[in-house]
Amino acid sequence: MARSINESGSSWVFPDGPLEEIASRCDVITAASLVGSCKFYHDSATQSVALPASQPFGMPCVLHTHQTEVPPAHNPFSRVHKFKQQGAQKDKQHDAKDRKGTLCQLTPLDRISSDAVIPDGGTGMWAGANGDWIALLGFPWNWELVNVYTGRRIPLPPISEFKSTPDKLVFESNDQHLQLLKIAICRVPTAASNYTSFSVLAIFNAAIAVLHCASSRWTVLDNQFLAYGYSDAIIHKGIVFAVTQTGEVYAWNQLSWGPLLISTAPIPPELDEQGRYNLGSWWLARSPDGSRLFLVHTWGVTDGRDYTGLVRILPAAATSEGRHGRTIRGYGKGLLGCEVYSMDTSQLMPPRPWRRIISLGSYSLFLGVNYPIIIPVEDGAEHDRPNMARSNSVYTSHHAVGLAYPPSPEICRFSLNSEDCTVGFQTNIRWTWRQVPLWLIPSFANARQWNLPSRHRLCRGGGDGHLEALTGDNIDLIAAHLDVTYTVRLAACSRELYDQISNDEGKMHHWDEPCLLMPPPAYWFDEHWDVARASRLHDTVYDLVPLDHPRRSVALPFMHDRKWLGANGDWIAAADHHGWCLVNVYTERHIPLPSLPDPKIGHGGRYADYKLIALFDKRIFYLEGGGDWRMLKNPTPEQIVPAFCDAIELGGQVFAVDEIRGWTYFWDTANENPMSMFVIPPPVVDDQQYAWFLAPTADGKRLMIILTVNNIGIANAEVPPDIPYAANGLQLRQYPPVATYVFEQDPISLFVAARAGDFHWRQVNSLGDHSLFLGLNYPIIANLKKRESKAPDGTLVPFMRKNCVYTAYRKYLHNQYPKILRCNLQPDEGETVGVISLPRDSWGSVRQAAMWFKPALNIARSVLPLKKH
């Protein structure tokens, strides 16, 4: 693409309405918060058809640590500005901490994982969850309940009978060490009680404590009969029930009696004989109607320790398949199992017997550190395969917080149907997890309570429903969660929104910074391209990765069943089986292009100001807006077959470079006979194999030719190891220095020099404050004045620097192992070449080369005079 097109007009901003457009592209937690910000949005959401389809509302999801450990300095969600304080006095309960966000991952069972942003827990650990609330553990005794949608925090008092230790999960009482397992939020706080009344159980290995109000104190439940540690506890009909690690169930009525041993483990003899229950976990739950107590026993799940002599180690899974970016493994009958028992607790003296439950009907149980969830689940099939979400099943995660070894498999589905095997998968952070995974069902069902009363409303001014009612802090919060294209659309809604987003004091958006545009990782691992596309909610959502900051998403709906061929500015050239077109990334304005042999396709005048080059290996075609494609004459003599690898347009002339010989050809398109061409010899002639690129200088007046060694890493027998870059999740490598040259020439003198046969390239030793980004995209020369040219400590990062040449792929279907290079034009002695290494596995199925793209906000400003509220 030789020249980009100017775009204006306001019809593209939010054609389907602001709420659905924004909320469908926020992470699900932020979308629910937006819905609950005012009555206007809430009423619109409850009547929306598209919104529930775009977000996993009402679906059981696993909330877990993000796939990349993003340092706070690079985490945009931890830098969202705190609320503007009205007056000097702050609300000590709600404003003691800045409103920040923690970037997590939300994994629905039958959708691709997506980002989720919950209120910042700092160094706190997740210890429980129920409904809209999670329990956070800090040190020392900094326990609190936090609403995941509003950020409201309720501090919990310390347990006076227990003494803290340096380990936030270990406490001392009467010379006994107590290990905290979880916090069970049995009854959640509500606005009706002014968030002061709730019920919480602190479950330790050898103690249970209960709390019913933030202003009261914990009550420790004694149990002189306890022989084995506790495993789980709940409150059922006002009575506290707890199960031990060997299946004994105890009960306490806090007003009159307890503890009472109501049963021993109802284990079938054959399981006891095989010893499998020794590896089992015991859980408590309630029946769907809340009338009966459930006791659940799962066995066969290991945790990575050596159990030799105790029980046989779980063998390899019988089957496995890639789905939704994760590997689902199936285990044969007899390897893992689950039993569910039910008891009528209306009579406990003496207790009634346990009854085996052979079916949960349309319901399924979700057990873990969170409070037990039992909900109806619809069965279905996707691509002739059963869904992971099934009825009549029991799902489990970690049974306690702070496990030294994560369970394997980490997430399990035990079906009560005898013919179904157990399946399971790991989250993407098996060995790096910092937080225990929680079951969470995203919902805005309680949204009406969030603002009754609350200083944490997203909107001001009584909730009139207009976008200008958003506070500046929440503009940052929402914009940080939108994909790049819809952040631009939000900025185009009003001058206030544009100013807030463009100021970008938290540096969340990195406007005008070259980024890598590429398919998301889910398209690379574990599953075929077609399956990954079908499983993704938005199959045209791509990754936009700044070189030193967290990756962001970019929604490109127009790329459905298309491949990109190039890019320049806001425009992408794309192709499908129908033909070629130009599409604006932000407005989705579509311009069809004529086929090479076909007559021209007429366009409006405002869309005729563009120039295109169609580059083939042996042919070059040139098109000016609204005209015909013209084939530029091939080199002479005829026996020489060209091998074009790059081409640009500069000052009305088309330049192309031959990757075999290094020759540069140019055509004067202003000439009446633009088919004639001239040949320029290469600036370097030696035995090296170079990758050749063309680019204009920063002022657009001179032509540059760039040479880098083409076989980096191929000749070396040893492949450097991958170095994970936490800032964006990319893999980096270091290679030995390679020759990189930049030469330039004034196009005005080309004709005279070419005719005289006395042509000399002038070498460029420094790009100053600029760097070049070359590849499938039209060349980008970016001003990086604020960047360093070298790393302070000589390491690979920061990866983006000035006075460097960055190269990606020159072909839209690239069959070589993907590597993206950074070469310094003035390297220090021994300085290595920085390389971004994309996954080798399944790259051939992706068939879409990464290219450079620079997000820009200026298109939003061009429509502001036309867009009024």
PDB file of N, CA, C and O in Angstrom, residues 163-190:
ATOM      1  N   LYS A 163      -2.825 -16.737  66.914  1.00  0.00           N
ATOM      2  CA  LYS A 163      -1.679 -15.854  66.753  1.00  0.00           C
ATOM      3  C   LYS A 163      -1.107 -16.036  65.349  1.00  0.00           C
ATOM      4  O   LYS A 163      -0.905 -17.164  64.889  1.00  0.00           O
ATOM      5  N   SER A 164      -0.829 -14.923  64.669  1.00  0.00           N
ATOM      6  CA  SER A 164      -0.295 -14.994  63.308  1.00  0.00           C
ATOM      7  C   SER A 164       1.170 -15.397  63.322  1.00  0.00           C
ATOM      8  O   SER A 164       1.875 -15.263  64.333  1.00  0.00           O
ATOM      9  N   THR A 165       1.648 -15.894  62.170  1.00  0.00           N
ATOM     10  CA  THR A 165       3.054 -16.267  61.960  1.00  0.00           C
ATOM     11  C   THR A 165       3.535 -15.599  60.682  1.00  0.00           C
ATOM     12  O   THR A 165       2.741 -14.967  59.962  1.00  0.00           O
ATOM     13  N   PRO A 166       4.818 -15.690  60.356  1.00  0.00           N
ATOM     14  CA  PRO A 166       5.294 -15.098  59.099  1.00  0.00           C
ATOM     15  C   PRO A 166       4.594 -15.638  57.860  1.00  0.00           C
ATOM     16  O   PRO A 166       4.555 -14.966  56.827  1.00  0.00           O
ATOM     17  N   ASP A 167       4.046 -16.839  57.937  1.00  0.00           N
ATOM     18  CA  ASP A 167       3.272 -17.406  56.833  1.00  0.00           C
ATOM     19  C   ASP A 167       1.822 -16.973  57.023  1.00  0.00           C
ATOM     20  O   ASP A 167       1.197 -17.294  58.035  1.00  0.00           O
ATOM     21  N   LYS A 168       1.272 -16.267  56.044  1.00  0.00           N
ATOM     22  CA  LYS A 168      -0.082 -15.732  56.201  1.00  0.00           C
ATOM     23  C   LYS A 168      -1.146 -16.814  56.271  1.00  0.00           C
ATOM     24  O   LYS A 168      -2.297 -16.521  56.636  1.00  0.00           O
ATOM     25  N   LEU A 169      -0.805 -18.072  55.953  1.00  0.00           N
ATOM     26  CA  LEU A 169      -1.776 -19.157  56.028  1.00  0.00           C
ATOM     27  C   LEU A 169      -1.617 -20.018  57.277  1.00  0.00           C
ATOM     28  O   LEU A 169      -2.409 -20.929  57.498  1.00  0.00           O
ATOM     29  N   VAL A 170      -0.594 -19.758  58.093  1.00  0.00           N
ATOM     30  CA  VAL A 170      -0.317 -20.579  59.272  1.00  0.00           C
ATOM     31  C   VAL A 170      -0.502 -19.740  60.537  1.00  0.00           C
ATOM     32  O   VAL A 170      -0.021 -18.600  60.621  1.00  0.00           O
ATOM     33  N   PHE A 171      -1.213 -20.312  61.512  1.00  0.00           N
ATOM     34  CA  PHE A 171      -1.487 -19.622  62.769  1.00  0.00           C
ATOM     35  C   PHE A 171      -1.170 -20.574  63.927  1.00  0.00           C
ATOM     36  O   PHE A 171      -1.026 -21.792  63.744  1.00  0.00           O
ATOM     37  N   GLU A 172      -1.075 -20.012  65.112  1.00  0.00           N
ATOM     38  CA  GLU A 172      -0.771 -20.801  66.298  1.00  0.00           C
ATOM     39  C   GLU A 172      -1.868 -20.617  67.334  1.00  0.00           C
ATOM     40  O   GLU A 172      -2.394 -19.513  67.523  1.00  0.00           O
ATOM     41  N   SER A 173      -2.202 -21.736  68.010  1.00  0.00           N
ATOM     42  CA  SER A 173      -3.191 -21.701  69.084  1.00  0.00           C
ATOM     43  C   SER A 173      -2.875 -22.846  70.037  1.00  0.00           C
ATOM     44  O   SER A 173      -2.900 -24.026  69.636  1.00  0.00           O
ATOM     45  N   ASN A 174      -2.543 -22.499  71.304  1.00  0.00           N
ATOM     46  CA  ASN A 174      -2.218 -23.500  72.311  1.00  0.00           C
ATOM     47  C   ASN A 174      -1.113 -24.438  71.826  1.00  0.00           C
ATOM     48  O   ASN A 174      -1.233 -25.674  71.920  1.00  0.00           O
ATOM     49  N   ASP A 175      -0.059 -23.837  71.284  1.00  0.00           N
ATOM     50  CA  ASP A 175       1.103 -24.576  70.791  1.00  0.00           C
ATOM     51  C   ASP A 175       0.765 -25.510  69.636  1.00  0.00           C
ATOM     52  O   ASP A 175       1.510 -26.452  69.332  1.00  0.00           O
ATOM     53  N   GLN A 176      -0.345 -25.258  68.987  1.00  0.00           N
ATOM     54  CA  GLN A 176      -0.749 -26.065  67.838  1.00  0.00           C
ATOM     55  C   GLN A 176      -0.701 -25.205  66.580  1.00  0.00           C
ATOM     56  O   GLN A 176      -1.159 -24.059  66.587  1.00  0.00           O
ATOM     57  N   HIS A 177      -0.127 -25.747  65.505  1.00  0.00           N
ATOM     58  CA  HIS A 177      -0.076 -25.036  64.229  1.00  0.00           C
ATOM     59  C   HIS A 177      -1.362 -25.300  63.455  1.00  0.00           C
ATOM     60  O   HIS A 177      -1.775 -26.455  63.280  1.00  0.00           O
ATOM     61  N   LEU A 178      -1.969 -24.244  62.997  1.00  0.00           N
ATOM     62  CA  LEU A 178      -3.213 -24.330  62.226  1.00  0.00           C
ATOM     63  C   LEU A 178      -2.976 -23.822  60.810  1.00  0.00           C
ATOM     64  O   LEU A 178      -2.456 -22.714  60.618  1.00  0.00           O
ATOM     65  N   GLN A 179      -3.354 -24.635  59.836  1.00  0.00           N
ATOM     66  CA  GLN A 179      -3.210 -24.274  58.421  1.00  0.00           C
ATOM     67  C   GLN A 179      -4.568 -23.851  57.878  1.00  0.00           C
ATOM     68  O   GLN A 179      -5.537 -24.621  57.929  1.00  0.00           O
ATOM     69  N   LEU A 180      -4.666 -22.621  57.374  1.00  0.00           N
ATOM     70  CA  LEU A 180      -5.927 -22.154  56.797  1.00  0.00           C
ATOM     71  C   LEU A 180      -6.155 -22.820  55.449  1.00  0.00           C
ATOM     72  O   LEU A 180      -5.266 -22.820  54.591  1.00  0.00           O
ATOM     73  N   LEU A 181      -7.339 -23.382  55.282  1.00  0.00           N
ATOM     74  CA  LEU A 181      -7.693 -24.048  54.031  1.00  0.00           C
ATOM     75  C   LEU A 181      -8.484 -23.142  53.098  1.00  0.00           C
ATOM     76  O   LEU A 181      -8.221 -23.087  51.902  1.00  0.00           O
ATOM     77  N   LYS A 182      -9.473 -22.434  53.638  1.00  0.00           N
ATOM     78  CA  LYS A 182     -10.319 -21.578  52.809  1.00  0.00           C
ATOM     79  C   LYS A 182     -11.188 -20.711  53.699  1.00  0.00           C
ATOM     80  O   LYS A 182     -11.313 -20.961  54.912  1.00  0.00           O
ATOM     81  N   ILE A 183     -11.784 -19.686  53.090  1.00  0.00           N
ATOM     82  CA  ILE A 183     -12.808 -18.866  53.741  1.00  0.00           C
ATOM     83  C   ILE A 183     -14.120 -19.150  53.023  1.00  0.00           C
ATOM     84  O   ILE A 183     -14.249 -18.872  51.818  1.00  0.00           O
ATOM     85  N   ALA A 184     -15.085 -19.728  53.722  1.00  0.00           N
ATOM     86  CA  ALA A 184     -16.383 -20.030  53.131  1.00  0.00           C
ATOM     87  C   ALA A 184     -17.338 -18.862  53.385  1.00  0.00           C
ATOM     88  O   ALA A 184     -17.683 -18.581  54.540  1.00  0.00           O
ATOM     89  N   ILE A 185     -17.729 -18.180  52.303  1.00  0.00           N
ATOM     90  CA  ILE A 185     -18.698 -17.083  52.416  1.00  0.00           C
ATOM     91  C   ILE A 185     -20.080 -17.710  52.302  1.00  0.00           C
ATOM     92  O   ILE A 185     -20.614 -17.908  51.206  1.00  0.00           O
ATOM     93  N   CYS A 186     -20.658 -18.050  53.429  1.00  0.00           N
ATOM     94  CA  CYS A 186     -21.921 -18.798  53.443  1.00  0.00           C
ATOM     95  C   CYS A 186     -23.123 -17.911  53.128  1.00  0.00           C
ATOM     96  O   CYS A 186     -24.096 -18.361  52.508  1.00  0.00           O
ATOM     97  N   ARG A 187     -23.090 -16.676  53.596  1.00  0.00           N
ATOM     98  CA  ARG A 187     -24.162 -15.713  53.309  1.00  0.00           C
ATOM     99  C   ARG A 187     -23.499 -14.397  52.950  1.00  0.00           C
ATOM    100  O   ARG A 187     -22.709 -13.862  53.718  1.00  0.00           O
ATOM    101  N   VAL A 188     -23.793 -13.868  51.750  1.00  0.00           N
ATOM    102  CA  VAL A 188     -23.085 -12.702  51.247  1.00  0.00           C
ATOM    103  C   VAL A 188     -23.664 -11.412  51.816  1.00  0.00           C
ATOM    104  O   VAL A 188     -24.845 -11.360  52.190  1.00  0.00           O
ATOM    105  N   PRO A 189     -22.863 -10.347  51.891  1.00  0.00           N
ATOM    106  CA  PRO A 189     -23.383  -9.036  52.309  1.00  0.00           C
ATOM    107  C   PRO A 189     -24.330  -8.486  51.248  1.00  0.00           C
ATOM    108  O   PRO A 189     -24.171  -8.743  50.049  1.00  0.00           O
ATOM    109  N   THR A 190     -25.290  -7.707  51.687  1.00  0.00           N
ATOM    110  CA  THR A 190     -26.259  -7.095  50.774  1.00  0.00           C
ATOM    111  C   THR A 190     -26.463  -5.637  51.139  1.00  0.00           C
ATOM    112  O   THR A 190     -26.192  -5.205  52.261  1.00  0.00           O
TER     113      THR A 190
END
